[in-house]
Coordinates of C-alpha atoms in Angstrom, one line a residue:
M1 CA -13.1 17.4 -25.7
D2 CA -16.8 16.4 -25.8
A3 CA -17.2 13.3 -23.7
E4 CA -20.5 12.4 -25.4
L5 CA -18.9 11.8 -28.8
P6 CA -17.4 8.4 -29.4
R7 CA -13.7 8.4 -30.1
R8 CA -11.4 5.7 -31.2
A9 CA -7.8 4.8 -30.4
A10 CA -5.6 1.7 -30.9
V11 CA -2.1 0.2 -30.5
L12 CA -0.3 -0.6 -33.8
G13 CA 2.4 -3.2 -34.1
K14 CA 3.4 -6.6 -35.3
P15 CA 3.0 -9.0 -33.5
I16 CA 0.3 -7.2 -31.4
G17 CA -1.9 -9.9 -29.8
H18 CA 0.1 -9.8 -26.6
S19 CA -0.2 -6.1 -26.0
K20 CA -1.6 -5.0 -22.6
S21 CA -2.2 -1.5 -23.8
P22 CA -6.0 -2.1 -24.3
L23 CA -6.3 -3.0 -20.6
L24 CA -4.7 0.3 -19.6
H25 CA -6.4 2.6 -22.0
L26 CA -9.9 1.1 -21.7
A27 CA -9.6 1.2 -17.9
A28 CA -8.6 4.9 -18.1
Y29 CA -11.5 5.8 -20.5
R30 CA -14.1 4.1 -18.3
A31 CA -12.7 5.8 -15.2
L32 CA -12.9 9.1 -17.0
G33 CA -16.5 8.4 -18.0
L34 CA -15.7 8.1 -21.7
T35 CA -18.0 5.1 -22.1
D36 CA -18.2 5.3 -25.8
W37 CA -14.5 5.4 -26.4
T38 CA -12.8 2.3 -27.9
Y39 CA -9.2 1.1 -28.0
D40 CA -8.2 -1.7 -30.3
R41 CA -5.2 -3.7 -31.4
I42 CA -4.2 -3.4 -35.1
E43 CA -1.5 -5.5 -36.7
C44 CA 0.7 -3.1 -38.7
T45 CA 4.3 -3.0 -39.9
G46 CA 6.3 0.2 -40.3
E47 CA 5.8 0.0 -44.0
Q48 CA 2.1 -0.2 -43.6
L49 CA 1.7 2.5 -41.0
P50 CA 1.5 5.6 -43.3
A51 CA -1.3 4.3 -45.5
L52 CA -3.2 2.9 -42.5
V53 CA -3.1 6.1 -40.5
D54 CA -3.9 8.2 -43.5
G55 CA -7.1 6.2 -43.9
L56 CA -8.4 6.8 -40.4
G57 CA -11.5 8.9 -40.0
P58 CA -11.9 12.0 -37.8
E59 CA -13.2 9.9 -34.9
W60 CA -9.6 8.6 -34.3
V61 CA -7.9 10.7 -31.6
G62 CA -4.7 8.8 -30.9
L63 CA -2.5 5.8 -31.6
S64 CA 0.0 3.9 -29.5
V65 CA 2.8 2.5 -31.6
T66 CA 5.0 -0.4 -30.7
M67 CA 7.6 -2.3 -32.7
P68 CA 8.3 -2.3 -35.6
G69 CA 6.6 1.0 -36.3
K70 CA 8.2 3.6 -34.1
L71 CA 10.6 5.1 -36.6
A72 CA 7.8 5.1 -39.3
A73 CA 5.5 6.9 -36.8
L74 CA 8.1 9.6 -36.3
E75 CA 8.7 10.1 -40.0
F76 CA 5.0 10.1 -40.8
A77 CA 4.0 12.7 -38.3
T78 CA 3.3 16.3 -39.3
E79 CA 4.5 17.6 -35.9
R80 CA 7.1 16.1 -33.6
T81 CA 8.1 16.7 -30.0
E82 CA 11.7 17.6 -29.3
R83 CA 12.3 14.4 -27.3
A84 CA 10.9 12.2 -30.1
V85 CA 13.2 13.8 -32.6
Q86 CA 16.1 13.5 -30.1
V87 CA 15.7 9.7 -29.5
G88 CA 14.7 9.0 -33.1
S89 CA 11.4 7.2 -32.4
A90 CA 7.8 7.7 -31.5
N91 CA 5.4 5.5 -29.6
T92 CA 2.6 8.0 -29.6
L93 CA 0.6 9.6 -32.4
V94 CA -2.0 12.2 -31.4
R95 CA -4.5 13.8 -33.8
V96 CA -3.9 17.5 -34.3
A97 CA -5.3 20.1 -36.7
G98 CA -4.0 19.1 -40.1
G99 CA -2.3 15.9 -39.1
W100 CA -0.7 13.9 -36.3
R101 CA 1.8 14.8 -33.6
A102 CA 4.5 12.3 -32.7
D103 CA 5.8 11.9 -29.1
C104 CA 7.9 9.4 -27.2
T105 CA 6.2 8.7 -23.8
D106 CA 8.7 5.7 -23.5
V107 CA 10.9 8.4 -21.8
D108 CA 8.2 8.8 -19.1
G109 CA 8.0 5.0 -18.8
V110 CA 11.6 4.9 -17.6
T111 CA 11.5 7.9 -15.3
G112 CA 8.1 6.8 -13.9
A113 CA 9.3 3.2 -13.2
L114 CA 12.4 4.4 -11.5
A115 CA 10.4 6.9 -9.4
E116 CA 8.3 4.0 -8.1
V117 CA 11.4 2.6 -6.5
G118 CA 12.5 6.0 -5.1
V119 CA 14.9 7.1 -7.9
T120 CA 13.9 10.7 -8.8
D121 CA 17.3 12.5 -8.8
L122 CA 20.5 11.1 -10.2
S123 CA 22.2 14.5 -10.5
G124 CA 25.9 14.0 -11.4
A125 CA 25.6 10.3 -11.4
N126 CA 26.8 7.7 -13.9
A127 CA 24.4 5.2 -15.4
V128 CA 24.5 2.0 -17.5
V129 CA 22.2 1.2 -20.4
I130 CA 22.4 -2.4 -21.6
G131 CA 21.5 -2.7 -25.3
A132 CA 21.7 -0.4 -28.3
G133 CA 18.3 -1.1 -29.8
G134 CA 15.1 1.0 -29.9
T135 CA 14.4 1.1 -26.2
S136 CA 17.9 2.2 -25.3
R137 CA 17.5 5.8 -26.6
P138 CA 14.4 6.8 -24.7
A139 CA 16.2 5.3 -21.6
L140 CA 19.2 7.7 -22.3
R141 CA 16.9 10.7 -22.5
A142 CA 15.1 9.6 -19.3
L143 CA 18.4 9.2 -17.4
A144 CA 19.5 12.6 -18.6
D145 CA 16.2 14.1 -17.4
L146 CA 17.0 12.6 -14.0
G147 CA 20.4 14.4 -13.9
V148 CA 22.8 11.7 -15.1
T149 CA 25.9 13.1 -16.8
A150 CA 27.7 10.0 -18.1
V151 CA 26.5 6.7 -19.3
N152 CA 28.1 3.4 -20.3
V153 CA 26.3 1.8 -23.2
V154 CA 26.7 -2.0 -23.2
A155 CA 26.6 -3.7 -26.6
R156 CA 28.4 -6.6 -28.4
D157 CA 30.7 -4.2 -30.2
A158 CA 31.3 -0.5 -30.6
Q159 CA 30.0 -0.5 -34.2
R160 CA 26.6 -1.8 -33.1
A161 CA 26.5 0.8 -30.4
A162 CA 27.6 3.7 -32.6
D163 CA 24.1 5.3 -33.2
T164 CA 23.1 4.9 -29.5
L165 CA 26.4 6.5 -28.4
A166 CA 25.8 9.4 -30.9
C167 CA 22.3 9.8 -29.5
A168 CA 23.7 10.0 -25.9
E169 CA 26.2 12.7 -27.0
T170 CA 23.3 14.7 -28.6
I171 CA 21.4 14.5 -25.4
G172 CA 24.4 15.8 -23.5
L173 CA 25.7 12.7 -21.9
R174 CA 29.3 11.5 -21.9
A175 CA 29.0 8.1 -23.4
T176 CA 31.3 5.1 -23.4
H177 CA 30.9 1.7 -25.0
V178 CA 31.3 -1.4 -22.8
G179 CA 31.3 -4.9 -24.2
F180 CA 29.6 -7.9 -22.8
D181 CA 32.4 -8.8 -20.5
A182 CA 31.6 -9.8 -16.9
D183 CA 34.5 -7.9 -15.3
A184 CA 33.9 -4.7 -17.3
L185 CA 30.2 -4.9 -16.6
A186 CA 30.7 -5.3 -12.9
R187 CA 33.0 -2.3 -12.8
A188 CA 30.5 -0.1 -14.7
C189 CA 27.5 -1.3 -12.7
A190 CA 29.2 -0.9 -9.3
G191 CA 29.7 2.8 -10.0
A192 CA 26.3 3.4 -11.5
G193 CA 23.4 5.2 -9.9
A194 CA 21.1 3.1 -12.0
V195 CA 21.2 0.4 -14.7
V196 CA 18.6 0.1 -17.4
S197 CA 18.6 -3.2 -19.3
T198 CA 16.8 -3.2 -22.6
V199 CA 17.8 -6.6 -24.0
P200 CA 16.0 -10.0 -24.0
A201 CA 16.3 -11.9 -20.8
E202 CA 18.3 -14.7 -22.2
A203 CA 20.9 -12.3 -23.7
V204 CA 21.7 -10.8 -20.3
A205 CA 21.3 -13.9 -18.1
P206 CA 25.0 -15.0 -18.3
F207 CA 26.0 -11.6 -16.9
A208 CA 23.2 -11.2 -14.4
D209 CA 25.5 -11.5 -11.3
A210 CA 27.9 -8.9 -12.7
I211 CA 25.1 -6.5 -13.3
A212 CA 23.4 -7.2 -9.9
V213 CA 26.2 -5.2 -8.1
A214 CA 24.3 -2.1 -9.1
P215 CA 22.0 -0.6 -6.4
V216 CA 19.0 -0.1 -8.8
V217 CA 18.2 -2.0 -11.9
L218 CA 15.3 -1.5 -14.3
D219 CA 14.7 -4.5 -16.5
A220 CA 12.5 -3.6 -19.5
I221 CA 11.3 -7.2 -19.8
Y222 CA 7.9 -8.0 -18.3
D223 CA 7.0 -11.4 -19.6
P224 CA 8.1 -13.8 -18.3
W225 CA 8.8 -12.3 -14.9
P226 CA 11.0 -12.4 -12.9
T227 CA 13.9 -12.6 -15.3
P228 CA 17.2 -14.1 -14.3
L229 CA 18.5 -10.6 -14.0
A230 CA 15.7 -9.6 -11.6
R231 CA 16.3 -12.7 -9.5
A232 CA 20.1 -11.9 -9.3
V233 CA 19.4 -8.3 -8.2
E234 CA 17.1 -9.5 -5.5
R235 CA 19.6 -12.1 -4.3
A236 CA 22.3 -9.3 -4.1
G237 CA 20.0 -7.1 -2.1
G238 CA 19.5 -4.5 -4.7
T239 CA 16.3 -2.9 -6.0
V240 CA 14.8 -4.1 -9.2
V241 CA 11.8 -2.8 -11.2
G242 CA 10.3 -4.4 -14.3
G243 CA 9.0 -3.5 -17.7
L244 CA 5.3 -3.8 -16.6
R245 CA 5.9 -0.6 -14.6
M246 CA 7.5 1.0 -17.7
L247 CA 4.4 0.1 -19.7
L248 CA 2.1 1.6 -17.1
N249 CA 4.0 4.8 -16.8
Q250 CA 4.3 5.4 -20.5
A251 CA 0.6 4.9 -20.9
F252 CA -0.3 7.7 -18.5
G253 CA 1.1 10.3 -20.9
Q254 CA -0.7 8.7 -23.9
V255 CA -4.1 8.8 -22.1
E256 CA -3.6 12.5 -21.2
Q257 CA -2.6 13.4 -24.7
F258 CA -5.5 11.5 -26.2
T259 CA -8.2 12.7 -23.8
G260 CA -6.9 16.1 -22.6
R261 CA -7.5 14.9 -19.0
P262 CA -5.3 13.8 -16.2
A263 CA -4.7 10.0 -16.3
P264 CA -6.6 8.0 -13.7
R265 CA -3.5 6.3 -12.5
E266 CA -5.0 4.1 -9.8
A267 CA -7.6 2.7 -12.2
M268 CA -4.9 2.0 -14.8
A269 CA -2.6 0.3 -12.3
A270 CA -5.4 -1.9 -11.0
A271 CA -6.2 -3.0 -14.6
L272 CA -2.7 -4.6 -14.8
E273 CA -3.3 -6.6 -11.7
R274 CA -6.6 -8.3 -12.8

């Protein structure tokens, strides 16, 4: 891609003012010498997304998509990666000939964050995913990519977990529902190679000590940090990694798809620390 031509990208969502994606993307573009590239925040609901994206000019190369637009992004796209279809959501739209390609780099966010704490191979292991919302399904795909064969999905009731359990089975995981019960959680987490929590900090706080028996916990929350769960894991001597590392690792793939160049990972990581 011609570095001299200005290009535009943005993150879409509502609310969007808190997003740290501009820090990451702009740091990447500057490190790559793309000085005329811009990256903005645009407030946008799922219902508004199709018309908004349809109205973007040819200078727009890519969009990051956060809640509540990830399903709309997948449905809007003219092309879809296999993993985006599998997990049923897209956090990335990339301009292609004739339209937009949807991808889900949220999967990379989970695998990359776990890799930062030394978890790169969970072959044959069990795992626990806490929550059955939008972040849980990319986590399932990520765990499968790491070699997990069976997963416990923690949700208030089996009906709420049904779609996530079905997604796990589609991915090839043996999936079991576990309720929010301290004893059941402790049993599941004690036998897990890794736990990924995708629920708000206050929802999981009453069960933090039960979950903290796991050797490795990824808590998708990044603000405020540390969460009660993160503190419990540290007290128990386990390893915990937070949502900020997920955010960073999912952004690498977006930058590479938008620019066609390797992501400048050190520059992007440094941008989060300023």
